[in-house]
Amino acid sequence: MATNWQKIAKIGASIFDQAWLSGISLLISLVFVKELEKSEFGLYVLLFNTCLFFQGIGGALLAAPYTTLHTRKQGLHKIGVVEIFTKGTLVFAAGAATLAGLAYAAYDAWSDDPLLTTAAGIGFAVCILGSVAKDNTRVYQYSRHDPAAALNSNLVYGCLLLGIIFLMIQTDTVSAAGVLLAIGTCSAIVSVPRLLKARPSDMAVAKAGAPATNTVSEPDTRQLVGEYWACGRWAGLGSLVTFLTSNTYPYLAAISFSKAEVADISVARLLSMPIALLGAAWFNLMRSRLSQWAAEHRYDVLDATVRKSVLGAAALSVAVAVVIGVSGDLVHRFFGEKYANLRVLNLLWTAQTGLAFIKGIYAATLMTGDNGFKDLSRIGVVTLAATVIAMLLASMTHHSESIVLALVFLEMLQIALIQRSRHHMRTLRCQVSS
């Protein structure tokens, strides 16, 4: 019974952790809705979305292979995996922030957009640095089956950030640049020290609990890096393609319409946040467990968990759609006249987010093996080709709803392709077991 309560507590911590972060994101959106014009909110969406791109690439190149390899290694070899992950995260975060800052400066010099200030560029770069570090720190904490540690870090992060935003409101200095800088700084404060201390603390645990032969057997770093790259190169390509297929809509809306349309599309997405929240919480909690079950050949548990998770995601999506359908234009009620008549966008986003949740569940099963990363990258390439066609058609309609409808179609396509690969994986599994 105690073990069951521990599992319930971990699930609760994971859900609350994601709810806390999503609540902060919602609050920031509310602040922008009330304090700023649509165009500056649109700028924030575009810059923050680019931060998510680097965060996704850092997760794919480092976090995805780390989660897979961490369950396979023992003793100092496990510590070696941690060291590559933590040091690699810090190097990648600093490099991505520098590269993005220089690209922003070059674009700012070329364009005449008055919203592209130097302060916004600095906030953009710092946000990338902190966001990459914080996201990978969460992966490290969840890999240790310690969602409470992730929750504690994010509570500190949230309180710091909310305090800064409150001061901005009181002093009438709210801006996209200031919020991005605050997000990056607070993220770095709670994550960088933890990444720096990860190896020494894990080394102490390993030496205290492992046999003597394990404590003196140093891993081959070059071999571990090679194993990282074997998984990470495919995951990185897959992450790049996933971003291009799922997160380019703000840029397309900005080019085809305006920054104000970017704000409309982004605000309409807020009502589907409960689905995205639970989807992220599920992935954080279950990703390493699926890899562990696969490593232990407990495929019956893995498959049963996937089936129940998909049913839960579908039920949640239907429930949110029903609430939106019977409650009228909720976005209009929450955010005022500036964001009226977004009900169709609300429903389309609900469908897209629910399908993305289901896709993430199925994709996580492919990530339990090296070949799965390859399959996901190939699926991504096919999806990218479909994205180009779908988005071109959507932009020609001159309706922002067409962009989200295209995203719904792309999620359905990816689910079908992933299911095909999962069927192939199960067939190989049966052949090996027989």
Short mmCIF file of C-alpha atoms in Angstrom, two decimals:
data_model
loop_
_atom_site.label_atom_id
_atom_site.label_comp_id
_atom_site.label_asym_id
_atom_site.label_seq_id
_atom_site.Cartn_x
_atom_site.Cartn_y
_atom_site.Cartn_z
CA MET A 1 0.00 0.00 0.00
CA ALA A 2 2.87 2.36 0.81
CA THR A 3 4.26 1.86 -2.67
CA ASN A 4 0.89 2.74 -4.22
CA TRP A 5 0.75 5.94 -2.18
CA GLN A 6 4.26 6.79 -3.35
CA LYS A 7 3.20 6.36 -6.96
CA ILE A 8 0.11 8.48 -6.42
CA ALA A 9 2.24 11.18 -4.79
CA LYS A 10 4.67 11.18 -7.73
CA ILE A 11 1.85 11.38 -10.26
CA GLY A 12 0.30 14.23 -8.29
CA ALA A 13 3.63 16.07 -8.11
CA SER A 14 4.16 15.63 -11.85
CA ILE A 15 0.69 16.94 -12.71
CA PHE A 16 0.93 19.86 -10.30
CA ASP A 17 4.41 20.66 -11.59
CA GLN A 18 3.12 20.96 -15.15
CA ALA A 19 -0.02 22.77 -13.97
CA TRP A 20 2.11 25.31 -12.14
CA LEU A 21 4.22 26.02 -15.23
CA SER A 22 1.16 26.17 -17.47
CA GLY A 23 -0.54 28.50 -15.01
CA ILE A 24 2.43 30.84 -15.14
CA SER A 25 2.34 30.77 -18.95
CA LEU A 26 -1.38 31.55 -18.84
CA LEU A 27 -0.79 34.40 -16.40
CA ILE A 28 1.85 35.91 -18.68
CA SER A 29 -0.62 35.74 -21.57
CA LEU A 30 -3.28 37.43 -19.43
CA VAL A 31 -0.83 40.18 -18.48
CA PHE A 32 -0.02 40.82 -22.13
CA VAL A 33 -3.70 40.80 -23.06
CA LYS A 34 -4.48 43.44 -20.44
CA GLU A 35 -1.32 45.56 -20.57
CA LEU A 36 -0.06 45.51 -24.16
CA GLU A 37 -1.20 45.91 -27.73
CA LYS A 38 -1.74 42.84 -29.87
CA SER A 39 1.37 43.54 -31.93
CA GLU A 40 3.74 43.35 -28.95
CA PHE A 41 2.02 40.21 -27.69
CA GLY A 42 2.57 38.81 -31.18
CA LEU A 43 6.28 39.69 -30.93
CA TYR A 44 6.50 37.87 -27.61
CA VAL A 45 4.86 34.78 -29.15
CA LEU A 46 7.30 34.79 -32.06
CA LEU A 47 10.40 35.16 -29.87
CA PHE A 48 9.25 32.73 -27.19
CA ASN A 49 8.30 30.21 -29.86
CA THR A 50 11.87 30.43 -31.16
CA CYS A 51 13.11 29.77 -27.62
CA LEU A 52 10.98 26.62 -27.65
CA PHE A 53 12.73 25.59 -30.87
CA PHE A 54 16.15 25.63 -29.24
CA GLN A 55 14.70 24.00 -26.14
CA GLY A 56 13.33 21.18 -28.31
CA ILE A 57 16.62 20.68 -30.16
CA GLY A 58 18.53 20.60 -26.86
CA GLY A 59 16.08 18.06 -25.51
CA ALA A 60 16.36 15.89 -28.62
CA LEU A 61 20.15 15.91 -28.89
CA LEU A 62 20.76 15.48 -25.15
CA ALA A 63 17.67 14.61 -23.10
CA ALA A 64 16.19 11.94 -25.40
CA PRO A 65 19.36 9.80 -25.64
CA TYR A 66 20.09 10.44 -21.95
CA THR A 67 16.72 9.02 -20.91
CA THR A 68 17.26 5.97 -23.09
CA LEU A 69 20.88 5.30 -22.06
CA HIS A 70 20.47 6.13 -18.37
CA THR A 71 18.24 3.08 -17.83
CA ARG A 72 20.78 0.75 -19.47
CA LYS A 73 23.93 1.72 -17.61
CA GLN A 74 25.19 0.85 -14.14
CA GLY A 75 27.74 2.29 -11.72
CA LEU A 76 30.19 4.81 -13.09
CA HIS A 77 28.94 4.21 -16.61
CA LYS A 78 25.61 5.68 -15.51
CA ILE A 79 27.51 8.62 -13.99
CA GLY A 80 29.33 9.09 -17.29
CA VAL A 81 26.01 9.39 -19.06
CA VAL A 82 24.93 12.03 -16.52
CA GLU A 83 28.17 13.98 -17.03
CA ILE A 84 27.80 14.08 -20.81
CA PHE A 85 24.19 15.18 -20.41
CA THR A 86 24.79 17.96 -17.88
CA LYS A 87 27.93 19.39 -19.46
CA GLY A 88 26.44 19.08 -22.92
CA THR A 89 23.33 20.94 -21.78
CA LEU A 90 25.36 23.87 -20.46
CA VAL A 91 27.49 24.09 -23.60
CA PHE A 92 24.48 23.80 -25.91
CA ALA A 93 22.47 26.38 -23.97
CA ALA A 94 25.29 28.94 -24.08
CA GLY A 95 26.00 28.27 -27.77
CA ALA A 96 22.33 28.46 -28.78
CA ALA A 97 21.85 31.73 -26.88
CA THR A 98 24.89 33.28 -28.56
CA LEU A 99 23.88 32.11 -32.04
CA ALA A 100 20.29 33.30 -31.62
CA GLY A 101 21.41 36.66 -30.24
CA LEU A 102 23.67 37.27 -33.23
CA ALA A 103 20.92 36.23 -35.67
CA TYR A 104 18.48 38.59 -33.94
CA ALA A 105 20.96 41.47 -34.14
CA ALA A 106 21.52 40.82 -37.85
CA TYR A 107 17.78 40.73 -38.58
CA ASP A 108 17.20 43.83 -36.47
CA ALA A 109 19.81 45.73 -38.49
CA TRP A 110 18.18 44.62 -41.75
CA SER A 111 14.54 45.29 -40.81
CA ASP A 112 12.83 48.53 -39.82
CA ASP A 113 10.51 46.99 -37.22
CA PRO A 114 10.39 49.36 -34.20
CA LEU A 115 9.40 46.46 -31.92
CA LEU A 116 12.76 44.73 -32.49
CA THR A 117 14.72 46.56 -29.81
CA THR A 118 18.13 45.72 -28.36
CA ALA A 119 16.46 44.96 -25.03
CA ALA A 120 14.21 42.41 -26.74
CA GLY A 121 17.26 40.77 -28.30
CA ILE A 122 19.03 40.47 -24.94
CA GLY A 123 15.89 39.06 -23.31
CA PHE A 124 15.51 36.62 -26.20
CA ALA A 125 19.07 35.27 -25.83
CA VAL A 126 18.87 34.97 -22.03
CA CYS A 127 15.50 33.22 -22.33
CA ILE A 128 17.04 30.59 -24.60
CA LEU A 129 19.93 30.00 -22.21
CA GLY A 130 17.71 29.60 -19.16
CA SER A 131 14.91 27.66 -20.84
CA VAL A 132 17.22 25.00 -22.31
CA ALA A 133 18.98 24.55 -18.96
CA LYS A 134 15.74 24.38 -16.96
CA ASP A 135 14.00 21.95 -19.30
CA ASN A 136 16.92 19.50 -19.31
CA THR A 137 17.25 19.83 -15.54
CA ARG A 138 13.65 18.63 -15.26
CA VAL A 139 14.53 15.63 -17.45
CA TYR A 140 17.41 14.81 -15.10
CA GLN A 141 15.16 15.02 -12.05
CA TYR A 142 12.43 12.89 -13.60
CA SER A 143 14.98 10.29 -14.71
CA ARG A 144 15.78 9.85 -11.02
CA HIS A 145 12.04 9.27 -10.41
CA ASP A 146 11.99 12.43 -8.32
CA PRO A 147 9.19 14.69 -9.62
CA ALA A 148 9.11 16.39 -6.20
CA ALA A 149 12.57 17.85 -6.89
CA ALA A 150 11.37 19.16 -10.26
CA LEU A 151 8.32 20.64 -8.56
CA ASN A 152 10.42 22.34 -5.88
CA SER A 153 12.68 23.90 -8.52
CA ASN A 154 9.72 25.13 -10.52
CA LEU A 155 8.01 26.55 -7.44
CA VAL A 156 11.10 28.66 -6.80
CA TYR A 157 11.25 29.62 -10.48
CA GLY A 158 7.57 30.56 -10.54
CA CYS A 159 7.66 32.62 -7.37
CA LEU A 160 10.68 34.57 -8.59
CA LEU A 161 9.12 35.18 -12.00
CA LEU A 162 5.73 36.17 -10.60
CA GLY A 163 7.41 38.60 -8.23
CA ILE A 164 9.26 40.26 -11.09
CA ILE A 165 6.13 40.47 -13.24
CA PHE A 166 4.21 41.97 -10.32
CA LEU A 167 6.87 44.67 -10.00
CA MET A 168 6.62 45.34 -13.75
CA ILE A 169 2.87 45.79 -13.46
CA GLN A 170 3.21 48.12 -10.48
CA THR A 171 5.81 50.26 -12.25
CA ASP A 172 4.04 50.13 -15.63
CA THR A 173 7.10 48.60 -17.34
CA VAL A 174 5.60 45.39 -18.74
CA SER A 175 7.15 44.50 -22.10
CA ALA A 176 8.01 41.47 -24.19
CA ALA A 177 11.72 42.19 -23.62
CA GLY A 178 11.35 42.40 -19.84
CA VAL A 179 9.30 39.21 -19.52
CA LEU A 180 11.69 37.22 -21.75
CA LEU A 181 14.66 38.44 -19.69
CA ALA A 182 12.86 37.52 -16.47
CA ILE A 183 11.98 34.02 -17.73
CA GLY A 184 15.56 33.34 -18.78
CA THR A 185 17.13 34.70 -15.60
CA CYS A 186 14.79 32.83 -13.24
CA SER A 187 15.22 29.63 -15.25
CA ALA A 188 19.00 29.86 -15.06
CA ILE A 189 18.93 30.49 -11.31
CA VAL A 190 17.09 27.24 -10.56
CA SER A 191 18.80 25.02 -13.15
CA VAL A 192 22.44 25.92 -13.79
CA PRO A 193 23.62 25.22 -10.20
CA ARG A 194 21.80 21.87 -10.28
CA LEU A 195 23.45 20.86 -13.54
CA LEU A 196 26.86 21.80 -12.14
CA LYS A 197 26.29 19.70 -9.00
CA ALA A 198 24.73 16.67 -10.73
CA ARG A 199 27.87 14.62 -11.28
CA PRO A 200 29.48 15.10 -7.83
CA SER A 201 26.28 14.16 -6.00
CA ASP A 202 25.62 11.14 -8.22
CA MET A 203 29.25 10.06 -7.92
CA ALA A 204 28.97 10.05 -4.13
CA VAL A 205 25.84 7.87 -4.32
CA ALA A 206 27.48 5.49 -6.77
CA LYS A 207 30.60 5.05 -4.65
CA ALA A 208 28.53 4.52 -1.52
CA GLY A 209 26.26 1.87 -2.99
CA ALA A 210 28.19 0.16 -5.79
CA PRO A 211 30.70 -2.72 -5.55
CA ALA A 212 34.37 -1.82 -5.62
CA THR A 213 34.78 -3.09 -9.17
CA ASN A 214 32.20 -0.60 -10.37
CA THR A 215 33.70 2.37 -8.56
CA VAL A 216 37.14 1.95 -10.13
CA SER A 217 35.98 0.97 -13.61
CA GLU A 218 36.03 4.19 -15.57
CA PRO A 219 33.70 4.31 -18.58
CA ASP A 220 34.98 4.96 -22.08
CA THR A 221 33.79 8.54 -22.63
CA ARG A 222 34.29 8.35 -26.38
CA GLN A 223 32.12 5.24 -26.58
CA LEU A 224 29.38 6.88 -24.48
CA VAL A 225 29.44 9.96 -26.70
CA GLY A 226 29.10 7.66 -29.70
CA GLU A 227 26.05 6.01 -28.15
CA TYR A 228 24.62 9.44 -27.42
CA TRP A 229 25.09 10.51 -30.99
CA ALA A 230 23.59 7.29 -32.34
CA CYS A 231 20.29 8.21 -30.65
CA GLY A 232 20.60 11.98 -30.60
CA ARG A 233 21.23 12.54 -34.30
CA TRP A 234 17.93 10.91 -35.19
CA ALA A 235 16.09 12.56 -32.31
CA GLY A 236 17.56 15.93 -33.26
CA LEU A 237 16.42 15.58 -36.85
CA GLY A 238 13.02 14.45 -35.61
CA SER A 239 12.77 17.43 -33.26
CA LEU A 240 13.68 19.85 -36.03
CA VAL A 241 11.05 18.40 -38.30
CA THR A 242 8.48 18.33 -35.48
CA PHE A 243 9.08 22.02 -34.83
CA LEU A 244 8.73 22.85 -38.49
CA THR A 245 5.50 20.89 -38.72
CA SER A 246 3.90 21.94 -35.41
CA ASN A 247 5.32 25.32 -34.38
CA THR A 248 5.82 27.35 -37.53
CA TYR A 249 2.24 28.62 -37.51
CA PRO A 250 3.10 31.91 -35.69
CA TYR A 251 5.68 32.77 -38.35
CA LEU A 252 3.28 31.85 -41.14
CA ALA A 253 0.52 33.93 -39.54
CA ALA A 254 2.91 36.88 -39.14
CA ILE A 255 3.92 36.67 -42.81
CA SER A 256 0.46 35.97 -44.23
CA PHE A 257 -1.52 38.20 -41.87
CA SER A 258 -0.05 40.31 -39.04
CA LYS A 259 1.32 40.13 -35.49
CA ALA A 260 -2.24 40.82 -34.33
CA GLU A 261 -3.38 37.59 -36.02
CA VAL A 262 -0.54 35.80 -34.25
CA ALA A 263 -2.02 37.04 -30.98
CA ASP A 264 -5.53 35.81 -31.93
CA ILE A 265 -4.30 32.32 -32.80
CA SER A 266 -2.18 32.10 -29.65
CA VAL A 267 -4.97 33.28 -27.34
CA ALA A 268 -7.42 30.82 -28.89
CA ARG A 269 -5.01 28.02 -28.00
CA LEU A 270 -5.16 28.81 -24.29
CA LEU A 271 -8.40 26.92 -23.68
CA SER A 272 -6.76 23.67 -24.78
CA MET A 273 -4.05 24.16 -22.16
CA PRO A 274 -5.43 21.44 -19.80
CA ILE A 275 -4.82 18.85 -22.52
CA ALA A 276 -1.29 20.08 -23.22
CA LEU A 277 -0.66 20.27 -19.47
CA LEU A 278 -1.56 16.63 -18.84
CA GLY A 279 0.23 15.56 -22.01
CA ALA A 280 3.47 17.13 -20.85
CA ALA A 281 3.01 15.71 -17.34
CA TRP A 282 2.43 12.24 -18.78
CA PHE A 283 5.55 12.46 -20.94
CA ASN A 284 7.70 13.70 -18.05
CA LEU A 285 6.53 10.92 -15.75
CA MET A 286 6.22 7.98 -18.14
CA ARG A 287 9.01 8.49 -20.68
CA SER A 288 11.73 6.96 -18.51
CA ARG A 289 9.35 4.28 -17.18
CA LEU A 290 8.56 3.07 -20.69
CA SER A 291 12.27 2.77 -21.42
CA GLN A 292 12.77 0.87 -18.16
CA TRP A 293 9.95 -1.57 -18.95
CA ALA A 294 11.31 -2.10 -22.46
CA ALA A 295 14.79 -2.77 -21.06
CA GLU A 296 13.24 -5.33 -18.68
CA HIS A 297 11.12 -6.85 -21.52
CA ARG A 298 7.91 -6.05 -19.62
CA TYR A 299 6.04 -5.33 -22.81
CA ASP A 300 2.66 -6.35 -21.40
CA VAL A 301 2.85 -3.55 -18.82
CA LEU A 302 4.11 -1.10 -21.44
CA ASP A 303 1.33 -1.87 -23.94
CA ALA A 304 -1.40 -1.76 -21.29
CA THR A 305 -0.17 1.62 -20.06
CA VAL A 306 -0.16 3.00 -23.59
CA ARG A 307 -3.72 1.80 -24.27
CA LYS A 308 -5.08 3.34 -21.05
CA SER A 309 -3.17 6.58 -21.67
CA VAL A 310 -4.57 6.98 -25.18
CA LEU A 311 -8.13 6.40 -23.94
CA GLY A 312 -7.57 8.98 -21.21
CA ALA A 313 -6.20 11.55 -23.68
CA ALA A 314 -9.15 11.03 -26.02
CA ALA A 315 -11.68 11.36 -23.18
CA LEU A 316 -10.05 14.55 -21.92
CA SER A 317 -10.08 16.10 -25.40
CA VAL A 318 -13.77 15.31 -25.91
CA ALA A 319 -14.59 16.77 -22.48
CA VAL A 320 -12.79 20.05 -23.25
CA ALA A 321 -14.51 20.28 -26.65
CA VAL A 322 -17.92 19.78 -25.01
CA VAL A 323 -17.21 22.53 -22.47
CA ILE A 324 -16.22 24.93 -25.25
CA GLY A 325 -19.23 23.92 -27.32
CA VAL A 326 -21.84 24.49 -24.59
CA SER A 327 -20.23 27.50 -22.93
CA GLY A 328 -20.11 29.89 -25.85
CA ASP A 329 -17.13 32.04 -26.71
CA LEU A 330 -15.01 31.52 -23.59
CA VAL A 331 -12.04 33.45 -24.97
CA HIS A 332 -14.28 36.50 -25.50
CA ARG A 333 -15.50 36.25 -21.91
CA PHE A 334 -12.02 35.85 -20.47
CA PHE A 335 -10.06 38.31 -22.61
CA GLY A 336 -12.56 40.92 -23.79
CA GLU A 337 -13.62 42.47 -27.06
CA LYS A 338 -10.15 42.39 -28.60
CA TYR A 339 -10.39 38.59 -28.85
CA ALA A 340 -14.00 38.02 -29.93
CA ASN A 341 -15.26 35.37 -32.38
CA LEU A 342 -12.54 32.77 -31.80
CA ARG A 343 -14.79 29.80 -31.03
CA VAL A 344 -13.92 27.85 -34.20
CA LEU A 345 -10.23 28.34 -33.46
CA ASN A 346 -10.84 27.09 -29.90
CA LEU A 347 -12.37 23.84 -31.13
CA LEU A 348 -9.70 23.29 -33.78
CA TRP A 349 -6.96 23.82 -31.20
CA THR A 350 -8.69 21.33 -28.88
CA ALA A 351 -8.61 18.70 -31.63
CA GLN A 352 -4.99 19.47 -32.50
CA THR A 353 -3.79 19.37 -28.88
CA GLY A 354 -5.65 16.13 -28.15
CA LEU A 355 -4.17 14.46 -31.22
CA ALA A 356 -0.71 15.76 -30.27
CA PHE A 357 -1.13 14.18 -26.81
CA ILE A 358 -1.99 10.82 -28.40
CA LYS A 359 0.87 11.17 -30.88
CA GLY A 360 3.29 11.83 -28.00
CA ILE A 361 2.16 8.66 -26.22
CA TYR A 362 2.71 6.51 -29.29
CA ALA A 363 6.01 8.22 -30.12
CA ALA A 364 7.30 7.56 -26.61
CA THR A 365 7.00 3.81 -27.24
CA LEU A 366 9.23 4.14 -30.30
CA MET A 367 11.81 6.03 -28.22
CA THR A 368 12.41 2.93 -26.11
CA GLY A 369 14.73 1.55 -28.81
CA ASP A 370 17.45 2.91 -31.07
CA ASN A 371 15.56 1.99 -34.25
CA GLY A 372 12.57 3.93 -32.98
CA PHE A 373 14.50 7.19 -33.19
CA LYS A 374 15.31 6.37 -36.81
CA ASP A 375 11.65 5.66 -37.55
CA LEU A 376 10.59 8.95 -35.96
CA SER A 377 13.08 10.91 -38.04
CA ARG A 378 11.82 9.27 -41.24
CA ILE A 379 8.24 9.99 -40.23
CA GLY A 380 9.29 13.57 -39.61
CA VAL A 381 10.69 13.94 -43.11
CA VAL A 382 7.44 12.68 -44.64
CA THR A 383 5.46 15.00 -42.38
CA LEU A 384 7.68 17.95 -43.32
CA ALA A 385 6.87 17.45 -46.99
CA ALA A 386 3.17 17.31 -46.11
CA THR A 387 3.55 20.44 -43.98
CA VAL A 388 4.90 22.50 -46.86
CA ILE A 389 1.90 21.59 -48.99
CA ALA A 390 -0.67 21.97 -46.19
CA MET A 391 0.64 25.32 -45.00
CA LEU A 392 0.87 26.75 -48.51
CA LEU A 393 -2.77 25.82 -49.08
CA ALA A 394 -3.73 27.26 -45.67
CA SER A 395 -2.02 30.59 -46.34
CA MET A 396 -3.85 30.92 -49.66
CA THR A 397 -7.26 30.82 -47.96
CA HIS A 398 -6.65 34.07 -46.03
CA HIS A 399 -8.36 32.55 -42.97
CA SER A 400 -6.38 31.91 -39.79
CA GLU A 401 -8.59 28.88 -39.04
CA SER A 402 -7.07 27.13 -42.06
CA ILE A 403 -3.65 27.15 -40.40
CA VAL A 404 -4.90 25.26 -37.34
CA LEU A 405 -6.96 22.91 -39.52
CA ALA A 406 -3.76 22.05 -41.39
CA LEU A 407 -2.10 21.29 -38.04
CA VAL A 408 -4.95 18.90 -37.19
CA PHE A 409 -4.42 17.06 -40.45
CA LEU A 410 -0.67 16.82 -39.83
CA GLU A 411 -1.20 15.32 -36.37
CA MET A 412 -3.49 12.66 -37.85
CA LEU A 413 -0.92 11.85 -40.52
CA GLN A 414 1.86 11.45 -37.94
CA ILE A 415 -0.26 9.17 -35.75
CA ALA A 416 -0.95 6.92 -38.73
CA LEU A 417 2.74 6.72 -39.63
CA ILE A 418 3.81 6.11 -36.03
CA GLN A 419 1.25 3.34 -35.65
CA ARG A 420 2.69 1.67 -38.73
CA SER A 421 6.18 1.75 -37.19
CA ARG A 422 4.83 0.48 -33.85
CA HIS A 423 3.23 -2.47 -35.66
CA HIS A 424 6.60 -3.25 -37.25
CA MET A 425 8.30 -2.97 -33.84
CA ARG A 426 5.81 -5.39 -32.26
CA THR A 427 6.31 -7.84 -35.12
CA LEU A 428 10.09 -7.82 -34.56
CA ARG A 429 9.55 -8.19 -30.81
CA CYS A 430 7.41 -11.33 -31.36
CA GLN A 431 10.01 -12.82 -33.72
CA VAL A 432 12.80 -12.28 -31.19
CA SER A 433 10.79 -13.72 -28.29
CA SER A 434 9.82 -16.80 -30.29
#
